[in-house]
JSON list of C-alpha atoms in Angstrom, two decimals:
[
{"chain": "R", "resi": 1, "resn": "MET", "atom": "CA", "xyz": [88.07, 89.40, 115.45]},
{"chain": "R", "resi": 2, "resn": "GLN", "atom": "CA", "xyz": [88.86, 92.70, 117.53]},
{"chain": "R", "resi": 3, "resn": "ARG", "atom": "CA", "xyz": [92.63, 92.20, 116.19]},
{"chain": "R", "resi": 4, "resn": "ASN", "atom": "CA", "xyz": [91.61, 92.20, 112.34]},
{"chain": "R", "resi": 5, "resn": "LYS", "atom": "CA", "xyz": [89.80, 95.30, 113.22]},
{"chain": "R", "resi": 6, "resn": "ASN", "atom": "CA", "xyz": [92.55, 97.30, 114.74]},
{"chain": "R", "resi": 7, "resn": "ARG", "atom": "CA", "xyz": [94.57, 95.97, 111.72]},
{"chain": "R", "resi": 8, "resn": "ALA", "atom": "CA", "xyz": [92.09, 97.29, 109.17]},
{"chain": "R", "resi": 9, "resn": "HIS", "atom": "CA", "xyz": [92.20, 100.33, 110.73]},
{"chain": "R", "resi": 10, "resn": "ALA", "atom": "CA", "xyz": [96.15, 100.79, 111.43]},
{"chain": "R", "resi": 11, "resn": "ALA", "atom": "CA", "xyz": [96.32, 99.92, 107.90]},
{"chain": "R", "resi": 12, "resn": "SER", "atom": "CA", "xyz": [93.76, 102.48, 106.65]},
{"chain": "R", "resi": 13, "resn": "LEU", "atom": "CA", "xyz": [95.58, 105.22, 108.66]},
{"chain": "R", "resi": 14, "resn": "ALA", "atom": "CA", "xyz": [98.74, 104.46, 107.11]},
{"chain": "R", "resi": 15, "resn": "ILE", "atom": "CA", "xyz": [97.12, 105.00, 103.82]},
{"chain": "R", "resi": 16, "resn": "GLU", "atom": "CA", "xyz": [95.49, 108.09, 104.57]},
{"chain": "R", "resi": 17, "resn": "LEU", "atom": "CA", "xyz": [98.92, 109.39, 106.09]},
{"chain": "R", "resi": 18, "resn": "ALA", "atom": "CA", "xyz": [101.06, 108.16, 103.23]},
{"chain": "R", "resi": 19, "resn": "SER", "atom": "CA", "xyz": [99.05, 110.27, 100.70]},
{"chain": "R", "resi": 20, "resn": "HIS", "atom": "CA", "xyz": [98.81, 113.54, 103.23]},
{"chain": "R", "resi": 21, "resn": "ALA", "atom": "CA", "xyz": [102.63, 113.03, 103.08]},
{"chain": "R", "resi": 22, "resn": "ALA", "atom": "CA", "xyz": [102.93, 112.63, 99.12]},
{"chain": "R", "resi": 23, "resn": "MET", "atom": "CA", "xyz": [100.38, 115.89, 98.76]},
{"chain": "R", "resi": 24, "resn": "GLY", "atom": "CA", "xyz": [103.06, 117.53, 101.18]},
{"chain": "R", "resi": 25, "resn": "ILE", "atom": "CA", "xyz": [106.26, 116.70, 98.78]},
{"chain": "R", "resi": 26, "resn": "ALA", "atom": "CA", "xyz": [104.26, 117.39, 95.63]},
{"chain": "R", "resi": 27, "resn": "LEU", "atom": "CA", "xyz": [103.49, 120.74, 97.15]},
{"chain": "R", "resi": 28, "resn": "GLY", "atom": "CA", "xyz": [106.91, 121.23, 98.57]},
{"chain": "R", "resi": 29, "resn": "LEU", "atom": "CA", "xyz": [108.78, 120.55, 94.96]},
{"chain": "R", "resi": 30, "resn": "GLY", "atom": "CA", "xyz": [106.19, 122.75, 93.51]},
{"chain": "R", "resi": 31, "resn": "PHE", "atom": "CA", "xyz": [107.61, 125.22, 96.15]},
{"chain": "R", "resi": 32, "resn": "CYS", "atom": "CA", "xyz": [110.68, 124.98, 95.03]},
{"chain": "R", "resi": 33, "resn": "PHE", "atom": "CA", "xyz": [110.52, 125.16, 91.37]},
{"chain": "R", "resi": 34, "resn": "ALA", "atom": "CA", "xyz": [108.67, 128.34, 92.11]},
{"chain": "R", "resi": 35, "resn": "LEU", "atom": "CA", "xyz": [111.33, 129.62, 94.27]},
{"chain": "R", "resi": 36, "resn": "LEU", "atom": "CA", "xyz": [113.82, 129.37, 91.68]},
{"chain": "R", "resi": 37, "resn": "LEU", "atom": "CA", "xyz": [111.84, 130.75, 88.69]},
{"chain": "R", "resi": 38, "resn": "ILE", "atom": "CA", "xyz": [111.06, 133.43, 90.26]},
{"chain": "R", "resi": 39, "resn": "GLU", "atom": "CA", "xyz": [113.40, 136.18, 89.46]},
{"chain": "R", "resi": 40, "resn": "PRO", "atom": "CA", "xyz": [113.42, 138.46, 92.44]},
{"chain": "R", "resi": 41, "resn": "ALA", "atom": "CA", "xyz": [114.37, 136.09, 94.47]},
{"chain": "R", "resi": 42, "resn": "ASN", "atom": "CA", "xyz": [117.32, 135.24, 92.58]},
{"chain": "R", "resi": 43, "resn": "VAL", "atom": "CA", "xyz": [117.80, 131.86, 93.75]},
{"chain": "R", "resi": 44, "resn": "ALA", "atom": "CA", "xyz": [118.86, 130.20, 90.69]},
{"chain": "R", "resi": 45, "resn": "ALA", "atom": "CA", "xyz": [121.84, 132.73, 90.41]},
{"chain": "R", "resi": 46, "resn": "LEU", "atom": "CA", "xyz": [123.06, 132.30, 93.88]},
{"chain": "R", "resi": 47, "resn": "ILE", "atom": "CA", "xyz": [123.01, 128.32, 93.28]},
{"chain": "R", "resi": 48, "resn": "SER", "atom": "CA", "xyz": [124.97, 128.72, 90.05]},
{"chain": "R", "resi": 49, "resn": "HIS", "atom": "CA", "xyz": [128.29, 130.22, 91.95]},
{"chain": "R", "resi": 50, "resn": "THR", "atom": "CA", "xyz": [128.46, 127.93, 94.67]},
{"chain": "R", "resi": 51, "resn": "ASP", "atom": "CA", "xyz": [131.60, 125.43, 94.64]},
{"chain": "R", "resi": 52, "resn": "GLN", "atom": "CA", "xyz": [129.17, 122.46, 93.76]},
{"chain": "R", "resi": 53, "resn": "PRO", "atom": "CA", "xyz": [125.47, 123.70, 92.13]},
{"chain": "R", "resi": 54, "resn": "ARG", "atom": "CA", "xyz": [124.37, 120.39, 91.63]},
{"chain": "R", "resi": 55, "resn": "THR", "atom": "CA", "xyz": [124.53, 119.66, 95.45]},
{"chain": "R", "resi": 56, "resn": "THR", "atom": "CA", "xyz": [123.22, 122.67, 96.70]},
{"chain": "R", "resi": 57, "resn": "ALA", "atom": "CA", "xyz": [120.05, 122.30, 93.96]},
{"chain": "R", "resi": 58, "resn": "ILE", "atom": "CA", "xyz": [119.54, 118.72, 95.47]},
{"chain": "R", "resi": 59, "resn": "MET", "atom": "CA", "xyz": [119.83, 119.92, 99.55]},
{"chain": "R", "resi": 60, "resn": "LEU", "atom": "CA", "xyz": [117.58, 122.80, 98.54]},
{"chain": "R", "resi": 61, "resn": "VAL", "atom": "CA", "xyz": [115.03, 120.64, 96.76]},
{"chain": "R", "resi": 62, "resn": "SER", "atom": "CA", "xyz": [115.28, 117.93, 99.51]},
{"chain": "R", "resi": 63, "resn": "PHE", "atom": "CA", "xyz": [114.83, 120.61, 102.41]},
{"chain": "R", "resi": 64, "resn": "PHE", "atom": "CA", "xyz": [111.31, 121.58, 100.93]},
{"chain": "R", "resi": 65, "resn": "ALA", "atom": "CA", "xyz": [110.34, 117.83, 100.25]},
{"chain": "R", "resi": 66, "resn": "LEU", "atom": "CA", "xyz": [110.98, 116.95, 103.82]},
{"chain": "R", "resi": 67, "resn": "LEU", "atom": "CA", "xyz": [109.60, 119.96, 105.26]},
{"chain": "R", "resi": 68, "resn": "PHE", "atom": "CA", "xyz": [106.37, 119.97, 103.61]},
{"chain": "R", "resi": 69, "resn": "GLY", "atom": "CA", "xyz": [106.00, 116.27, 103.45]},
{"chain": "R", "resi": 70, "resn": "ALA", "atom": "CA", "xyz": [106.35, 116.07, 107.14]},
{"chain": "R", "resi": 71, "resn": "GLY", "atom": "CA", "xyz": [104.22, 119.05, 108.04]},
{"chain": "R", "resi": 72, "resn": "ALA", "atom": "CA", "xyz": [101.50, 117.53, 106.03]},
{"chain": "R", "resi": 73, "resn": "THR", "atom": "CA", "xyz": [101.74, 114.44, 107.56]},
{"chain": "R", "resi": 74, "resn": "MET", "atom": "CA", "xyz": [101.35, 116.36, 110.94]},
{"chain": "R", "resi": 75, "resn": "THR", "atom": "CA", "xyz": [98.43, 117.57, 110.07]},
{"chain": "R", "resi": 76, "resn": "GLY", "atom": "CA", "xyz": [97.01, 114.53, 108.23]},
{"chain": "R", "resi": 77, "resn": "ILE", "atom": "CA", "xyz": [97.36, 113.46, 111.85]},
{"chain": "R", "resi": 78, "resn": "ILE", "atom": "CA", "xyz": [95.51, 115.41, 113.93]},
{"chain": "R", "resi": 79, "resn": "PHE", "atom": "CA", "xyz": [92.78, 115.82, 110.79]},
{"chain": "R", "resi": 80, "resn": "THR", "atom": "CA", "xyz": [92.66, 111.75, 110.81]},
{"chain": "R", "resi": 81, "resn": "THR", "atom": "CA", "xyz": [92.09, 111.73, 114.53]},
{"chain": "R", "resi": 82, "resn": "MET", "atom": "CA", "xyz": [90.03, 114.22, 114.78]},
{"chain": "R", "resi": 83, "resn": "ASP", "atom": "CA", "xyz": [87.65, 113.15, 112.38]},
{"chain": "R", "resi": 84, "resn": "ARG", "atom": "CA", "xyz": [87.50, 109.18, 113.40]},
{"chain": "R", "resi": 85, "resn": "ALA", "atom": "CA", "xyz": [86.68, 110.52, 116.93]},
{"chain": "R", "resi": 86, "resn": "ASP", "atom": "CA", "xyz": [84.02, 112.26, 115.82]},
{"chain": "R", "resi": 87, "resn": "ARG", "atom": "CA", "xyz": [82.87, 109.32, 113.96]},
{"chain": "R", "resi": 88, "resn": "SER", "atom": "CA", "xyz": [83.38, 106.89, 116.90]},
{"chain": "R", "resi": 89, "resn": "ASP", "atom": "CA", "xyz": [80.95, 109.42, 119.24]},
{"chain": "R", "resi": 90, "resn": "GLY", "atom": "CA", "xyz": [78.46, 108.95, 116.77]},
{"chain": "R", "resi": 91, "resn": "ASN", "atom": "CA", "xyz": [78.10, 111.99, 114.98]}
]
């Protein structure tokens, strides 16, 4: 009985963390898209003047998606752990 409860707990934790990661990746993609469209940053012109602009753009988008996704996942771990600790205390 205890083993099934632990599996359910781990599965729900994994789903919560996956949702935090997905939200972070979406936020990172949105940030990168906004960065490319803001004219004062001039990032699009810098990318277009490189030897391989497609590779540079993919690396930029991947970097921000991974950065925001990892940050949101770590934040989700902290928030989920704190929330579950509060629930187990009876509050």
